[in-house]
CSV table of C-alpha atoms in Angstrom, one decimal:
chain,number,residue,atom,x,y,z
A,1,UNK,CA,-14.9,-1.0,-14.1
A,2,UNK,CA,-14.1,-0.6,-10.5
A,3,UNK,CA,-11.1,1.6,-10.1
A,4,UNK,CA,-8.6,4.3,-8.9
A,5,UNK,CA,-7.2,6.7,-11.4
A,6,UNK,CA,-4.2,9.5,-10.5
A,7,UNK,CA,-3.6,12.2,-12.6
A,8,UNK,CA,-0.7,12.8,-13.6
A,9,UNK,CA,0.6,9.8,-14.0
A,10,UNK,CA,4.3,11.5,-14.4
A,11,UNK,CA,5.0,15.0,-13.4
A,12,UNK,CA,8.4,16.6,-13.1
A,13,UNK,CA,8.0,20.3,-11.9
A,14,UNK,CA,10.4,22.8,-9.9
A,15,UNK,CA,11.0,23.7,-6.3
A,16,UNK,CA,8.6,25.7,-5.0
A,17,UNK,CA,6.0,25.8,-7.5
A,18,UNK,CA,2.8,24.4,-5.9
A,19,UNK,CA,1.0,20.7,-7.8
A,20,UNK,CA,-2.0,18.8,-7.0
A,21,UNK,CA,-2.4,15.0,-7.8
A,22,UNK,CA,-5.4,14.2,-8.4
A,23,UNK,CA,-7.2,10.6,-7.1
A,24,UNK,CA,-10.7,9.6,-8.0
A,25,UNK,CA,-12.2,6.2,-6.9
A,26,UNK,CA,-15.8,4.7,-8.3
A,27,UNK,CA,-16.6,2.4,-5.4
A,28,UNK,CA,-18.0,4.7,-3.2
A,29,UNK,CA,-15.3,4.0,-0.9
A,30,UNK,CA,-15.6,5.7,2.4
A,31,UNK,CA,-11.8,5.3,3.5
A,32,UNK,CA,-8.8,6.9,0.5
A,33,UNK,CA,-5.5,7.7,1.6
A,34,UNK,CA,-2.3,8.8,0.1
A,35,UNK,CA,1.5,6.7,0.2
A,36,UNK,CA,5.0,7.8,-1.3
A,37,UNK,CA,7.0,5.0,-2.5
A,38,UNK,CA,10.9,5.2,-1.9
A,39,UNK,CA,13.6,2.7,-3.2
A,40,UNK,CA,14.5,1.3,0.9
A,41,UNK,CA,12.3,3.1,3.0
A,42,UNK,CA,8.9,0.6,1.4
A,43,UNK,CA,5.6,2.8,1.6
A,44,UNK,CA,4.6,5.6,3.9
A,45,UNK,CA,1.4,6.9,4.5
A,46,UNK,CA,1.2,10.5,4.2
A,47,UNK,CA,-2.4,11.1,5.0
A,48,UNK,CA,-5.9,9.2,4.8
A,49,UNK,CA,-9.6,10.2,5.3
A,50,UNK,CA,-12.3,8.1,7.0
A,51,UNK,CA,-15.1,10.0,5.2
A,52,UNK,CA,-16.3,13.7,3.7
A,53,UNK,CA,-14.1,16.5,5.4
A,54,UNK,CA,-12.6,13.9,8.0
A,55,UNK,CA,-8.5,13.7,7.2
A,56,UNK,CA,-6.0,12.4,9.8
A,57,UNK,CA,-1.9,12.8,9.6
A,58,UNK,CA,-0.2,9.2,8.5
A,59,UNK,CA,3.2,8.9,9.2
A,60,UNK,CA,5.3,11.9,6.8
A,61,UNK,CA,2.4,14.4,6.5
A,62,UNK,CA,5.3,17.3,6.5
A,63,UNK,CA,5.0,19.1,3.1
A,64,UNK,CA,1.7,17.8,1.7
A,65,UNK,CA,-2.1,18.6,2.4
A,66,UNK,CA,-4.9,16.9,1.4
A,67,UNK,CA,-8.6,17.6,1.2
A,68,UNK,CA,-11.8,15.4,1.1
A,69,UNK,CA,-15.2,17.5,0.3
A,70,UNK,CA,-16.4,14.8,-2.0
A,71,UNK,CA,-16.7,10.9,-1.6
A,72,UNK,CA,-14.9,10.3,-4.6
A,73,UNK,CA,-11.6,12.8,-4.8
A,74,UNK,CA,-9.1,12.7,-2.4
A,75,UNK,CA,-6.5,15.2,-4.1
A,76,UNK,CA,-3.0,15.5,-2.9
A,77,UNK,CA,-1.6,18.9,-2.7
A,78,UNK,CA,2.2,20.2,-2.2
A,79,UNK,CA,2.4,23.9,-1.7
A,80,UNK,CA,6.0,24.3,-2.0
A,81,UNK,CA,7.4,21.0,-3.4
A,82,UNK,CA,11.2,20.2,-2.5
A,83,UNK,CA,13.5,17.6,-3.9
A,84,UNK,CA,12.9,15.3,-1.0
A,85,UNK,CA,9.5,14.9,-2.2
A,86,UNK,CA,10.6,13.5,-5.3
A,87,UNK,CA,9.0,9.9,-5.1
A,88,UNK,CA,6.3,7.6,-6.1
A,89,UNK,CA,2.9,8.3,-4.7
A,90,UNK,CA,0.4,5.7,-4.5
A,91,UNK,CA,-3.5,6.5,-3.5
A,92,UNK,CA,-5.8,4.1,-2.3
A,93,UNK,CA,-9.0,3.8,-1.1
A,94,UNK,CA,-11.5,0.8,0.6
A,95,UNK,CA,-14.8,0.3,2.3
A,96,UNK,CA,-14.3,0.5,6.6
A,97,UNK,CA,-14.6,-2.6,7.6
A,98,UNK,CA,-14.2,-4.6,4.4
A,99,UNK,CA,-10.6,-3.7,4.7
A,100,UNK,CA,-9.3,-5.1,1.1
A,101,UNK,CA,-7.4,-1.6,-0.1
A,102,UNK,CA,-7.5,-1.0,-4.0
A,103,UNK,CA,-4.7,1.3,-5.1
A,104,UNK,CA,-4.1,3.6,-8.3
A,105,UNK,CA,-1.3,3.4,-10.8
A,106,UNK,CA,0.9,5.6,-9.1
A,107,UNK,CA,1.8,9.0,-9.8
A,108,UNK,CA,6.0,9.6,-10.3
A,109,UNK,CA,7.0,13.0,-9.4
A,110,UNK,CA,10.3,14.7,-9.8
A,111,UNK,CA,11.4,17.6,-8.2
A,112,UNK,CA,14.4,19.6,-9.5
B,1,UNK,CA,5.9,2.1,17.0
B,2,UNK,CA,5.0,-0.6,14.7
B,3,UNK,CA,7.7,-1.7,12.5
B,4,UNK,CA,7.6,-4.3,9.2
B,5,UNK,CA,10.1,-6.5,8.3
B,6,UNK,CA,10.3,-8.7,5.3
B,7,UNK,CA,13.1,-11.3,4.8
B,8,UNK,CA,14.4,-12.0,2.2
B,9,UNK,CA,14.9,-9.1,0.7
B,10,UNK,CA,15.1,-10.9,-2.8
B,11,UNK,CA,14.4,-14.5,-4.1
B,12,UNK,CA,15.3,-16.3,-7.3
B,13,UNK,CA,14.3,-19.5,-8.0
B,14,UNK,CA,12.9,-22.1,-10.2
B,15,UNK,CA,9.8,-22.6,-11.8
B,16,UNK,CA,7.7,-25.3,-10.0
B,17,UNK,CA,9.7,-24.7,-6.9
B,18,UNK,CA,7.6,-23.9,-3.6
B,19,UNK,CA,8.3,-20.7,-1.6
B,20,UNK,CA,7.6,-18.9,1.5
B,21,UNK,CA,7.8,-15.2,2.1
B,22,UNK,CA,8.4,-14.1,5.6
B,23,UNK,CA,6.9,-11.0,7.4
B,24,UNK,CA,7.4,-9.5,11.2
B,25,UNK,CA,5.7,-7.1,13.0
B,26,UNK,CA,6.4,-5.4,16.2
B,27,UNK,CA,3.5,-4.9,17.9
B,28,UNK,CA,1.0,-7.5,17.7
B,29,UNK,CA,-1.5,-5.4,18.6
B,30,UNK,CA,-3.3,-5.3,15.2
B,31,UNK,CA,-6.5,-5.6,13.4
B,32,UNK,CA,-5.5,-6.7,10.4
B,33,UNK,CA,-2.7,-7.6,7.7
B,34,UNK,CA,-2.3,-7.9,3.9
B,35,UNK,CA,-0.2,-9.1,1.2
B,36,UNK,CA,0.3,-7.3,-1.8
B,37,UNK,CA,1.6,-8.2,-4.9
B,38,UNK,CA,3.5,-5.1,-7.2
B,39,UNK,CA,4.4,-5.3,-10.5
B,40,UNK,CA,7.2,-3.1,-11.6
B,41,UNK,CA,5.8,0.5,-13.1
B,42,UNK,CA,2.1,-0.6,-11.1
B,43,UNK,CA,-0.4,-0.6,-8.6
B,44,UNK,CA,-0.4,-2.9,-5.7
B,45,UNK,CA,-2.8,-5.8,-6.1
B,46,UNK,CA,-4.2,-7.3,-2.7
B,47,UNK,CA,-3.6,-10.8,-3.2
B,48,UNK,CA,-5.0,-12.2,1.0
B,49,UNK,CA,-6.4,-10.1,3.8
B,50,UNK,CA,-6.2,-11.7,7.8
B,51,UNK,CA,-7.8,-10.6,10.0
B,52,UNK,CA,-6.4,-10.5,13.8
B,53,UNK,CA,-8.9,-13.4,14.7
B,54,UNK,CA,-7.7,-15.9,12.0
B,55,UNK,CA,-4.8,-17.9,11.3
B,56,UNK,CA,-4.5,-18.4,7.7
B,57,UNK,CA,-6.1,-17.4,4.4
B,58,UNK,CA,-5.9,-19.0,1.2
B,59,UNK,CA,-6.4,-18.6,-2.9
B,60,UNK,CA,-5.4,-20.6,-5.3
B,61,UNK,CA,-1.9,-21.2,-4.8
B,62,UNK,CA,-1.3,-18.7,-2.1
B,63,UNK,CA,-1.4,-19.5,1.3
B,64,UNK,CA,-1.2,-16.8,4.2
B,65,UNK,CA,-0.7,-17.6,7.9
B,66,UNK,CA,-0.9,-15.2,10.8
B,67,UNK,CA,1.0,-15.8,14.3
B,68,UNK,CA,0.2,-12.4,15.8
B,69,UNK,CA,1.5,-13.7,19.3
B,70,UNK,CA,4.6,-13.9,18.1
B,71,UNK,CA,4.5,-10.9,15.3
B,72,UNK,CA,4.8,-13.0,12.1
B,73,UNK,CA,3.0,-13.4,9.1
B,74,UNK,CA,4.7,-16.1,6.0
B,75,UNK,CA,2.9,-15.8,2.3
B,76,UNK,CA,3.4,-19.7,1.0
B,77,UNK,CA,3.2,-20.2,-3.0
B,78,UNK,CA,2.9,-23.6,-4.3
B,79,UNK,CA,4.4,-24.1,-8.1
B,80,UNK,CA,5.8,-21.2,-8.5
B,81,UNK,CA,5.4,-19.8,-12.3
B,82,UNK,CA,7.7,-17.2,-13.7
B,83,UNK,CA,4.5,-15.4,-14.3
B,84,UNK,CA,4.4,-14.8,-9.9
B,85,UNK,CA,7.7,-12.7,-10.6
B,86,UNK,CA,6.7,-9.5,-8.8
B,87,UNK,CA,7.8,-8.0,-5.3
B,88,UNK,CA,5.9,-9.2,-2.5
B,89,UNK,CA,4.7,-6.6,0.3
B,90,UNK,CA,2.7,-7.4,3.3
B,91,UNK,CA,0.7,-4.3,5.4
B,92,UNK,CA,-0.4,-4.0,9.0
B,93,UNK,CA,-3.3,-2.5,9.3
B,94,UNK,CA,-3.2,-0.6,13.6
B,95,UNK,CA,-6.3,-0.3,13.6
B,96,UNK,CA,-10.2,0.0,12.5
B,97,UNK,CA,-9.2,3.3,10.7
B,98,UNK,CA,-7.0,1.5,8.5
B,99,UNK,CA,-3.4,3.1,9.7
B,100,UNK,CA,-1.1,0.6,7.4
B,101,UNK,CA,2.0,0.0,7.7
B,102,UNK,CA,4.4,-1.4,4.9
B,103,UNK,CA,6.9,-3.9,4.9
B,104,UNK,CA,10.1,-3.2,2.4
B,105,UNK,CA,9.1,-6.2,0.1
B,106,UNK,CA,10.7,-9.5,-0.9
B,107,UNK,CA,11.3,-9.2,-4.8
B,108,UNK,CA,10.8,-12.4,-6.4
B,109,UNK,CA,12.1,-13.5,-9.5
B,110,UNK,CA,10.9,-16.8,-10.5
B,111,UNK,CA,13.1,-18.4,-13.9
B,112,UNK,CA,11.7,-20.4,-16.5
């Protein structure tokens, strides 16, 4: 089945203490990228990758870092989480060109 | 700096009632734009992609239109079911790397 999984899927941790969210897609999707929900403010891209080893800054990249050294993971890291990263994160990932983006489950992370 | 609007923010109707979603952009220079559908706890599921170069797109009961003069996109549904209950987000896509932009959502509640 044709799909994007996120690990965790619910993750409450502490300020400070550095977390990686996993996202894996089987398509062999060139393009993945990462959002963050928030209740007013819609989604925001954080970062996205056009390929192996090619990331570019979305809109709120302050805080996060990403990495891209295979096709299929695109994991999102926070080195020093905050409480105003608490949120829902979203990846997602498509073909270039085709356009149609596919997204995971979401990944809810609280940070006390 | 593009900017996504969606109005109204919520709907509630009948079932069998026909609705339109609206959408605005402000810059019309873009290459593409998509409607989502989210389920509450979910994913987003791509419901119609436009391109820049077409007017409308359709499945099933949805119906997209594009006016990218003007910076407006509506998302039509024909008979609503309470089963189309869901928040409604559309996505501008900036350009060929995919930079997307979200919309807050219209959250539709459709009663039995």
């Amino acid at each position: 089945e044709a799909q994007v999984t996120q690990n965790p899927r619910y993750l409450i941790t502490v300020t400070g203490k550095k977390l990686t969210v996993t996202c894996s897609q089987n398509m062999n999707h060139e393009y993945m990228s990462w959002y963050r929900q928030d209740p007013g403010l819609g989604l925001r891209q954080i970062y996205y990758s056009m390929n192996v080893e090619v990331t570019d800054k979305g809109d709120v990249p302050e805080g996060y870092k990403v990495s891209r050294k295979e096709k299929r993971n695109f994991p999102l890291i926070l080195e020093s989480p905050s409480p105003n990263q608490t949120s829902l994160y979203f990846c997602a990932s498509s073909l270039i060109g085709q356009d149609e983006q596919y997204f995971g489950p979401g990944t809810r992370l609280t940070v006390t | 700096k593009q900017e996504v609007t969606q109005i109204p923010a919520a709907l509630s109707v009948p079932e069998g009632e026909n609705l339109v979603l609206n959408c605005s952009f402000t810059d019309s220079a873009i290459y593409n734009l998509q409607w989502f559908r989210q389920d509450p706890g979910k994913g987003l599921t791509s419901l119609l992609l436009i391109q820049s170069s077409q007017r409308e797109q359709t499945s099933g009961r949805l119906n997209a239109s594009l006016d990218k003069s003007s910076g407006r996109s509506t998302l039509y549904i024909a008979a609503s079911q309470p089963g189309d209950s869901a928040t409604y987000l559309c996505a501008v896509n900036r350009d060929y790397g995919q930079n997307f932009v979200f919309g807050p959502g219209t959250r539709l509640s459709v009663l039995p």
